[in-house]
Amino acid sequence: MPDFPWDSLATAAATARAHPGGIVDLSVGTPVDPTPEVVAEALRAASDAPGYPQTWGTPELRTAVAAWFARRRGVPGLDPDGVLPTVGSKELVAWLPTLLGLGPGDLVAHPRIAYPTYDVGARLAGARPVVVDSVDDLERAAAEGPVRLLWLNSPSNPTGRVLDVAEMAALVTAARSHGAVVASDECYAELSWAGAAEPSPVPSVLDPRVSGGDLDGLLAVYSLSKQSNLAGYRAAFAAGDPVLVRELLQVRKHAGMIVPAPVQAALTAALADDAHVSAQRERYRSRRAVLLEALGRAGFRIDDSAAGLYLWATRDEASAESVAWFAERGVLVAPGSFYGPAGARHVRMALTATDERVAAAAARW
Ligand SMILES: Cc1ncc(COP(=O)(O)O)c(C=O)c1O
């Protein structure tokens, strides 16, 4: 396994903590606003849970997921049998190659600048991670060996780039031609800064314009950690091809990978309530505006960042230099190099700090 990247931020963190105004930690995308009351209440109401929960999720949860896809993601008619709750989505990202039975000789493709767990998941299975951002990349990888799984991540962590319908559809078609499963990690889909268009302007891999109306080999991976301030609940799910979901379900039943019953109830309630999601989106929108203005003043350029919880910023210097510049001003950010060598001249700044801390950071630049 690679070293856990955040451990290497200890020096910058110590510098930032020594600032007289206190640290502003923008290095991790961990929500700081309260868990919505409607969700906490559902958790409390389900707290008497003496029996084992269903690995597949309650019928209510699976129906709520299907209704959410129809309402928010432009995916009508999703079969609730093709839904599977997960213990947060990081575990699924890390274990999907293993759950699919991949191993030595198999290739797992993921974006060039990416959340590190796609690579970790390939390694856990003994498979080989390869970088794929385009159909050409996929064809090159497929010439080296069997690409069995293609990860998409839109909106991207860390860049905030959004794949449009045509880009996604082309990747799906190419992956299918090689028999690869396409898993699309979409956990920032509700945080689009393009406007409040409904349904989401961020297409899902299950959107019929992408899938062609056939979910064969497709899996959307979604988490409520970010949109609903539920990272502490570990509340997420995968949805898509019912045949694939059943295969994953069988292994997860054997392995005891079960979402606790009160969390299933909380997840169901959260998916039925859009109001808390828009309130949270507006909080992030105003923090983002404050940071954007201050970063501009400090000479940073923002690349991509059309959606999601991060600003992908550069001053055309090594990311370690930018990290040190921010740390001297009491602000901790993540170097882009955590997300691959192609990120080595950017830093990633999360919007997950209180209004007070965000204002404090902006005032120091
Ligand atoms: C792209 C991406 N996928 C998955 C996750 C995991 O989220 P969780 O395990 O909280 O559902 C994160 C968290 O930061 C992420 O950025």
CSV table of C-alpha atoms and ligand atoms in Angstrom, one decimal:
chain,number,residue,atom,x,y,z
A,1,MET,CA,0.0,0.0,0.0
A,2,PRO,CA,1.2,3.6,-0.6
A,3,ASP,CA,1.8,5.8,2.5
A,4,PHE,CA,-1.4,7.5,3.7
A,5,PRO,CA,-0.9,10.9,2.0
A,6,TRP,CA,-2.3,13.1,4.8
A,7,ASP,CA,0.4,11.9,7.2
A,8,SER,CA,2.9,13.9,5.1
A,9,LEU,CA,1.1,17.1,5.9
A,10,ALA,CA,2.2,17.1,9.5
A,11,THR,CA,4.8,19.9,9.1
A,12,ALA,CA,2.5,22.2,7.2
A,13,ALA,CA,-0.3,21.5,9.8
A,14,ALA,CA,2.1,22.4,12.7
A,15,THR,CA,2.9,25.7,10.9
A,16,ALA,CA,-0.7,26.5,10.3
A,17,ARG,CA,-1.7,25.7,13.9
A,18,ALA,CA,0.9,28.1,15.2
A,19,HIS,CA,-0.9,31.1,13.5
A,20,PRO,CA,-2.2,33.5,16.2
A,21,GLY,CA,-5.7,33.5,14.6
A,22,GLY,CA,-5.8,29.7,14.7
A,23,ILE,CA,-5.7,27.1,11.9
A,24,VAL,CA,-8.2,27.1,9.0
A,25,ASP,CA,-8.2,23.5,7.9
A,26,LEU,CA,-9.3,23.2,4.2
A,27,SER,CA,-7.2,20.1,3.5
A,28,VAL,CA,-10.0,17.5,3.9
A,29,GLY,CA,-13.5,17.4,2.6
A,30,THR,CA,-15.1,16.6,5.9
A,31,PRO,CA,-18.5,18.4,6.5
A,32,VAL,CA,-18.7,20.7,9.5
A,33,ASP,CA,-22.3,21.8,9.4
A,34,PRO,CA,-24.9,20.0,11.5
A,35,THR,CA,-26.6,16.8,10.3
A,36,PRO,CA,-30.1,17.8,9.2
A,37,GLU,CA,-32.7,17.2,11.9
A,38,VAL,CA,-35.0,15.3,9.6
A,39,VAL,CA,-32.2,12.7,9.2
A,40,ALA,CA,-31.1,12.6,12.9
A,41,GLU,CA,-34.7,12.1,13.9
A,42,ALA,CA,-35.1,9.1,11.5
A,43,LEU,CA,-31.9,7.6,13.0
A,44,ARG,CA,-33.3,8.0,16.6
A,45,ALA,CA,-36.7,6.6,15.6
A,46,ALA,CA,-35.0,3.5,14.3
A,47,SER,CA,-32.6,3.0,17.2
A,48,ASP,CA,-34.4,-0.1,18.5
A,49,ALA,CA,-32.7,-2.6,16.2
A,50,PRO,CA,-32.2,-6.0,17.9
A,51,GLY,CA,-32.2,-8.1,14.7
A,52,TYR,CA,-29.7,-8.2,11.8
A,53,PRO,CA,-30.3,-5.6,9.1
A,54,GLN,CA,-30.7,-6.6,5.5
A,55,THR,CA,-27.5,-6.5,3.4
A,56,TRP,CA,-29.6,-5.6,0.4
A,57,GLY,CA,-31.2,-2.7,2.3
A,58,THR,CA,-34.9,-2.3,3.3
A,59,PRO,CA,-37.4,-2.2,0.4
A,60,GLU,CA,-38.2,1.4,1.6
A,61,LEU,CA,-34.6,2.4,1.2
A,62,ARG,CA,-34.2,0.8,-2.3
A,63,THR,CA,-37.5,2.5,-3.4
A,64,ALA,CA,-36.3,5.8,-2.0
A,65,VAL,CA,-33.1,5.5,-4.0
A,66,ALA,CA,-35.0,4.8,-7.2
A,67,ALA,CA,-37.3,7.8,-6.6
A,68,TRP,CA,-34.3,10.0,-5.9
A,69,PHE,CA,-32.7,9.0,-9.2
A,70,ALA,CA,-35.9,9.8,-11.1
A,71,ARG,CA,-36.3,13.2,-9.3
A,72,ARG,CA,-32.8,14.5,-9.0
A,73,ARG,CA,-30.6,12.6,-11.6
A,74,GLY,CA,-32.8,12.3,-14.7
A,75,VAL,CA,-32.9,8.5,-14.3
A,76,PRO,CA,-36.5,7.3,-14.5
A,77,GLY,CA,-37.7,3.8,-13.8
A,78,LEU,CA,-34.6,2.5,-11.9
A,79,ASP,CA,-35.3,-1.1,-10.6
A,80,PRO,CA,-35.1,-1.0,-6.8
A,81,ASP,CA,-33.6,-4.5,-7.1
A,82,GLY,CA,-30.6,-2.8,-8.6
A,83,VAL,CA,-29.8,-0.9,-5.4
A,84,LEU,CA,-27.3,-1.8,-2.8
A,85,PRO,CA,-26.5,0.2,0.4
A,86,THR,CA,-22.8,0.5,1.3
A,87,VAL,CA,-21.0,1.5,4.5
A,88,GLY,CA,-20.0,4.9,3.1
A,89,SER,CA,-18.7,4.7,-0.5
A,90,LYS,CA,-15.0,4.6,0.3
A,91,GLU,CA,-15.3,0.9,1.3
A,92,LEU,CA,-17.0,0.1,-2.0
A,93,VAL,CA,-14.3,2.0,-4.0
A,94,ALA,CA,-11.6,0.1,-2.1
A,95,TRP,CA,-13.2,-3.3,-2.4
A,96,LEU,CA,-15.1,-3.3,-5.7
A,97,PRO,CA,-12.3,-4.9,-7.7
A,98,THR,CA,-12.1,-7.7,-5.1
A,99,LEU,CA,-15.9,-8.1,-4.9
A,100,LEU,CA,-15.9,-8.4,-8.7
A,101,GLY,CA,-13.3,-11.2,-8.4
A,102,LEU,CA,-10.5,-9.3,-10.2
A,103,GLY,CA,-6.9,-10.2,-9.6
A,104,PRO,CA,-3.5,-10.5,-11.0
A,105,GLY,CA,-3.4,-9.7,-14.8
A,106,ASP,CA,-6.6,-7.6,-14.6
A,107,LEU,CA,-6.5,-3.9,-15.2
A,108,VAL,CA,-8.5,-1.3,-13.2
A,109,ALA,CA,-8.7,2.0,-14.9
A,110,HIS,CA,-9.2,5.4,-13.2
A,111,PRO,CA,-8.7,9.1,-14.0
A,112,ARG,CA,-5.2,10.5,-14.1
A,113,ILE,CA,-5.8,13.0,-11.4
A,114,ALA,CA,-7.9,11.1,-8.9
A,115,TYR,CA,-9.2,10.2,-5.5
A,116,PRO,CA,-6.4,7.8,-4.3
A,117,THR,CA,-8.7,4.9,-3.3
A,118,TYR,CA,-9.3,3.8,-6.9
A,119,ASP,CA,-5.6,2.9,-7.1
A,120,VAL,CA,-5.8,1.3,-3.6
A,121,GLY,CA,-8.8,-0.8,-4.6
A,122,ALA,CA,-6.9,-2.2,-7.6
A,123,ARG,CA,-3.9,-3.0,-5.4
A,124,LEU,CA,-6.0,-4.7,-2.7
A,125,ALA,CA,-7.3,-7.1,-5.4
A,126,GLY,CA,-3.8,-7.7,-6.8
A,127,ALA,CA,-4.9,-6.1,-10.0
A,128,ARG,CA,-3.0,-3.4,-11.9
A,129,PRO,CA,-4.2,0.3,-11.8
A,130,VAL,CA,-4.0,2.2,-15.1
A,131,VAL,CA,-4.8,5.8,-15.9
A,132,VAL,CA,-7.7,6.4,-18.4
A,133,ASP,CA,-9.2,9.8,-19.1
A,134,SER,CA,-10.4,9.2,-22.7
A,135,VAL,CA,-11.5,6.6,-25.2
A,136,ASP,CA,-7.9,6.7,-26.7
A,137,ASP,CA,-6.4,6.0,-23.2
A,138,LEU,CA,-8.8,3.1,-22.8
A,139,GLU,CA,-7.9,1.6,-26.1
A,140,ARG,CA,-4.2,1.9,-25.2
A,141,ALA,CA,-4.8,0.2,-21.8
A,142,ALA,CA,-6.8,-2.5,-23.4
A,143,ALA,CA,-3.9,-3.3,-25.7
A,144,GLU,CA,-1.8,-4.1,-22.6
A,145,GLY,CA,-4.3,-6.4,-20.9
A,146,PRO,CA,-7.9,-6.9,-20.0
A,147,VAL,CA,-9.5,-3.8,-18.6
A,148,ARG,CA,-12.2,-5.2,-16.3
A,149,LEU,CA,-13.3,-2.1,-14.4
A,150,LEU,CA,-13.4,1.6,-15.4
A,151,TRP,CA,-13.8,4.2,-12.7
A,152,LEU,CA,-15.4,7.5,-13.7
A,153,ASN,CA,-15.6,10.3,-11.2
A,154,SER,CA,-17.8,13.2,-12.1
A,155,PRO,CA,-17.7,15.8,-10.6
A,156,SER,CA,-14.1,15.0,-9.9
A,157,ASN,CA,-12.3,15.0,-6.6
A,158,PRO,CA,-10.0,16.9,-6.7
A,159,THR,CA,-10.5,19.0,-9.9
A,160,GLY,CA,-14.3,19.6,-9.9
A,161,ARG,CA,-14.4,18.8,-13.6
A,162,VAL,CA,-17.8,17.5,-14.8
A,163,LEU,CA,-18.1,14.9,-17.6
A,164,ASP,CA,-20.8,15.8,-20.1
A,165,VAL,CA,-23.2,13.3,-21.6
A,166,ALA,CA,-21.2,12.9,-24.8
A,167,GLU,CA,-17.9,12.2,-22.9
A,168,MET,CA,-19.6,9.7,-20.6
A,169,ALA,CA,-21.5,7.9,-23.3
A,170,ALA,CA,-18.3,7.5,-25.4
A,171,LEU,CA,-16.4,6.0,-22.4
A,172,VAL,CA,-19.3,3.7,-21.6
A,173,THR,CA,-19.5,2.5,-25.2
A,174,ALA,CA,-15.7,1.9,-25.3
A,175,ALA,CA,-15.7,0.1,-21.9
A,176,ARG,CA,-18.6,-2.1,-23.0
A,177,SER,CA,-16.8,-3.1,-26.2
A,178,HIS,CA,-14.0,-4.5,-23.9
A,179,GLY,CA,-16.5,-6.1,-21.5
A,180,ALA,CA,-15.4,-3.7,-18.6
A,181,VAL,CA,-17.7,-2.8,-15.8
A,182,VAL,CA,-18.2,1.0,-15.5
A,183,ALA,CA,-18.4,2.3,-12.0
A,184,SER,CA,-19.2,6.0,-11.8
A,185,ASP,CA,-18.4,7.7,-8.5
A,186,GLU,CA,-20.9,10.6,-8.4
A,187,CYS,CA,-20.9,11.7,-4.8
A,188,TYR,CA,-20.6,15.5,-5.6
A,189,ALA,CA,-23.4,15.5,-8.1
A,190,GLU,CA,-25.7,17.7,-6.0
A,191,LEU,CA,-23.0,20.3,-5.6
A,192,SER,CA,-23.0,21.9,-9.1
A,193,TRP,CA,-22.2,25.6,-9.3
A,194,ALA,CA,-23.6,25.9,-12.8
A,195,GLY,CA,-27.0,27.0,-11.5
A,196,ALA,CA,-30.0,25.4,-9.8
A,197,ALA,CA,-31.2,23.6,-12.9
A,198,GLU,CA,-33.4,20.6,-12.2
A,199,PRO,CA,-32.7,17.8,-12.7
A,200,SER,CA,-29.0,17.9,-11.9
A,201,PRO,CA,-26.8,19.4,-14.7
A,202,VAL,CA,-24.3,16.7,-13.7
A,203,PRO,CA,-25.2,13.6,-15.7
A,204,SER,CA,-25.3,10.2,-14.1
A,205,VAL,CA,-23.9,7.1,-15.8
A,206,LEU,CA,-27.4,5.7,-15.5
A,207,ASP,CA,-28.9,8.6,-17.4
A,208,PRO,CA,-30.5,7.1,-20.5
A,209,ARG,CA,-28.6,9.6,-22.7
A,210,VAL,CA,-25.4,8.0,-21.4
A,211,SER,CA,-26.5,4.4,-20.9
A,212,GLY,CA,-28.6,4.2,-24.1
A,213,GLY,CA,-31.4,2.9,-21.8
A,214,ASP,CA,-29.5,-0.3,-21.0
A,215,LEU,CA,-27.8,-0.6,-17.5
A,216,ASP,CA,-25.8,-3.6,-18.4
A,217,GLY,CA,-22.4,-3.4,-16.7
A,218,LEU,CA,-23.1,0.0,-15.2
A,219,LEU,CA,-23.0,1.0,-11.5
A,220,ALA,CA,-23.5,4.5,-10.1
A,221,VAL,CA,-21.8,5.0,-6.7
A,222,TYR,CA,-23.3,7.6,-4.5
A,223,SER,CA,-22.7,8.9,-0.9
A,224,LEU,CA,-24.7,11.1,1.4
A,225,SER,CA,-21.6,12.1,3.3
A,226,LYS,CA,-21.2,15.4,1.5
A,227,GLN,CA,-24.7,16.5,0.3
A,228,SER,CA,-26.3,15.7,3.7
A,229,ASN,CA,-23.5,16.2,6.3
A,230,LEU,CA,-23.6,12.5,7.0
A,231,ALA,CA,-19.9,11.4,6.8
A,232,GLY,CA,-20.2,10.2,10.3
A,233,TYR,CA,-23.1,7.9,9.5
A,234,ARG,CA,-21.3,6.0,6.7
A,235,ALA,CA,-24.4,6.2,4.4
A,236,ALA,CA,-24.0,5.5,0.8
A,237,PHE,CA,-25.2,3.1,-2.0
A,238,ALA,CA,-24.5,1.7,-5.4
A,239,ALA,CA,-27.2,1.4,-8.1
A,240,GLY,CA,-27.5,0.2,-11.6
A,241,ASP,CA,-27.3,-3.2,-13.4
A,242,PRO,CA,-29.5,-5.5,-11.2
A,243,VAL,CA,-27.5,-8.6,-12.3
A,244,LEU,CA,-24.2,-7.0,-11.2
A,245,VAL,CA,-25.8,-5.8,-8.0
A,246,ARG,CA,-27.0,-9.3,-7.2
A,247,GLU,CA,-23.5,-10.6,-7.6
A,248,LEU,CA,-22.1,-8.0,-5.3
A,249,LEU,CA,-24.9,-8.6,-2.8
A,250,GLN,CA,-24.0,-12.3,-2.6
A,251,VAL,CA,-20.4,-11.6,-1.7
A,252,ARG,CA,-21.3,-8.8,0.7
A,253,LYS,CA,-23.8,-11.1,2.5
A,254,HIS,CA,-21.0,-13.7,3.0
A,255,ALA,CA,-18.6,-11.0,4.1
A,256,GLY,CA,-21.0,-9.2,6.5
A,257,MET,CA,-20.7,-5.9,4.7
A,258,ILE,CA,-24.0,-4.5,6.1
A,259,VAL,CA,-25.3,-1.0,6.6
A,260,PRO,CA,-26.7,-0.7,10.2
A,261,ALA,CA,-30.5,-0.6,10.4
A,262,PRO,CA,-30.7,2.9,11.9
A,263,VAL,CA,-28.4,4.3,9.2
A,264,GLN,CA,-30.6,2.6,6.5
A,265,ALA,CA,-33.6,4.5,8.0
A,266,ALA,CA,-31.6,7.8,8.1
A,267,LEU,CA,-30.5,7.3,4.5
A,268,THR,CA,-34.2,6.7,3.4
A,269,ALA,CA,-35.3,9.9,5.2
A,270,ALA,CA,-32.4,12.0,3.7
A,271,LEU,CA,-33.2,10.9,0.2
A,272,ALA,CA,-36.8,12.0,0.5
A,273,ASP,CA,-35.9,15.5,1.6
A,274,ASP,CA,-34.4,17.9,-1.0
A,275,ALA,CA,-34.7,21.0,1.2
A,276,HIS,CA,-31.7,20.3,3.4
A,277,VAL,CA,-29.6,19.5,0.3
A,278,SER,CA,-30.3,22.9,-1.3
A,279,ALA,CA,-29.7,24.7,2.0
A,280,GLN,CA,-26.3,23.0,2.3
A,281,ARG,CA,-25.5,23.8,-1.4
A,282,GLU,CA,-26.2,27.5,-0.7
A,283,ARG,CA,-23.9,27.5,2.3
A,284,TYR,CA,-21.1,26.1,0.2
A,285,ARG,CA,-21.9,28.4,-2.6
A,286,SER,CA,-21.3,31.5,-0.4
A,287,ARG,CA,-18.1,30.1,1.1
A,288,ARG,CA,-16.9,29.3,-2.4
A,289,ALA,CA,-17.5,32.9,-3.5
A,290,VAL,CA,-15.5,34.3,-0.6
A,291,LEU,CA,-12.6,31.9,-1.3
A,292,LEU,CA,-12.6,32.5,-5.0
A,293,GLU,CA,-12.4,36.3,-4.6
A,294,ALA,CA,-9.5,36.0,-2.0
A,295,LEU,CA,-7.6,33.5,-4.2
A,296,GLY,CA,-7.8,35.8,-7.1
A,297,ARG,CA,-6.4,38.6,-5.0
A,298,ALA,CA,-3.5,36.3,-4.0
A,299,GLY,CA,-2.6,35.6,-7.6
A,300,PHE,CA,-4.1,32.0,-7.8
A,301,ARG,CA,-5.8,30.7,-10.9
A,302,ILE,CA,-8.7,28.3,-10.5
A,303,ASP,CA,-8.9,25.5,-13.0
A,304,ASP,CA,-12.1,23.4,-13.6
A,305,SER,CA,-14.0,23.5,-10.2
A,306,ALA,CA,-17.4,23.6,-11.9
A,307,ALA,CA,-18.9,21.4,-9.2
A,308,GLY,CA,-18.1,19.6,-6.0
A,309,LEU,CA,-16.6,20.6,-2.7
A,310,TYR,CA,-13.1,21.8,-3.8
A,311,LEU,CA,-11.3,24.6,-5.5
A,312,TRP,CA,-8.4,23.4,-7.7
A,313,ALA,CA,-6.0,26.3,-7.5
A,314,THR,CA,-2.5,27.0,-9.0
A,315,ARG,CA,0.0,29.7,-9.1
A,316,ASP,CA,2.1,27.7,-11.5
A,317,GLU,CA,4.5,26.6,-8.8
A,318,ALA,CA,5.2,23.3,-7.2
A,319,SER,CA,2.2,22.3,-4.9
A,320,ALA,CA,4.5,22.1,-1.9
A,321,GLU,CA,5.4,25.8,-2.3
A,322,SER,CA,1.7,26.7,-2.4
A,323,VAL,CA,1.0,24.5,0.6
A,324,ALA,CA,3.8,26.2,2.6
A,325,TRP,CA,2.5,29.7,1.5
A,326,PHE,CA,-0.9,28.9,2.9
A,327,ALA,CA,0.4,27.2,6.0
A,328,GLU,CA,2.4,30.4,6.9
A,329,ARG,CA,-1.0,32.2,6.8
A,330,GLY,CA,-2.6,29.5,9.1
A,331,VAL,CA,-4.4,27.7,6.3
A,332,LEU,CA,-4.0,24.0,5.5
A,333,VAL,CA,-4.7,22.8,2.0
A,334,ALA,CA,-3.9,19.6,0.2
A,335,PRO,CA,-1.1,19.4,-2.4
A,336,GLY,CA,-2.4,18.3,-5.8
A,337,SER,CA,0.4,15.7,-5.9
A,338,PHE,CA,-1.8,13.6,-3.5
A,339,TYR,CA,-4.0,13.0,-6.5
A,340,GLY,CA,-1.3,11.9,-9.0
A,341,PRO,CA,1.8,13.4,-10.6
A,342,ALA,CA,-0.3,15.5,-13.0
A,343,GLY,CA,-1.6,17.4,-10.0
A,344,ALA,CA,1.8,18.5,-8.8
A,345,ARG,CA,1.4,22.2,-9.6
A,346,HIS,CA,-2.1,22.6,-8.0
A,347,VAL,CA,-3.5,22.6,-4.5
A,348,ARG,CA,-7.0,21.4,-3.5
A,349,MET,CA,-8.9,23.6,-1.1
A,350,ALA,CA,-12.1,22.2,0.5
A,351,LEU,CA,-15.2,24.4,1.1
A,352,THR,CA,-15.8,22.5,4.3
A,353,ALA,CA,-15.1,25.1,7.0
A,354,THR,CA,-17.5,27.3,8.9
A,355,ASP,CA,-18.3,30.8,7.5
A,356,GLU,CA,-16.2,32.3,10.3
A,357,ARG,CA,-13.1,30.2,9.4
A,358,VAL,CA,-13.5,30.8,5.7
A,359,ALA,CA,-13.7,34.6,6.3
A,360,ALA,CA,-10.7,34.3,8.5
A,361,ALA,CA,-8.7,32.5,5.8
A,362,ALA,CA,-9.8,35.0,3.1
A,363,ALA,CA,-8.8,38.0,5.3
A,364,ARG,CA,-5.2,36.6,5.6
A,365,TRP,CA,-4.5,36.5,1.9
B,1,LIG,C1,-14.5,10.9,-5.1
B,1,LIG,C2,-14.9,10.3,-3.7
B,1,LIG,N1,-15.4,9.1,-3.7
B,1,LIG,C3,-15.7,8.6,-2.5
B,1,LIG,C4,-15.5,9.2,-1.3
B,1,LIG,C5,-15.9,8.5,0.0
B,1,LIG,O1,-17.0,9.1,0.6
B,1,LIG,P1,-17.7,8.3,1.8
B,1,LIG,O2,-16.9,7.1,2.1
B,1,LIG,O3,-17.8,9.3,2.9
B,1,LIG,O4,-19.0,8.0,1.3
B,1,LIG,C6,-15.0,10.5,-1.3
B,1,LIG,C7,-14.7,11.2,-0.1
B,1,LIG,O5,-14.1,12.2,0.0
B,1,LIG,C8,-14.6,11.1,-2.6
B,1,LIG,O6,-14.1,12.3,-2.7
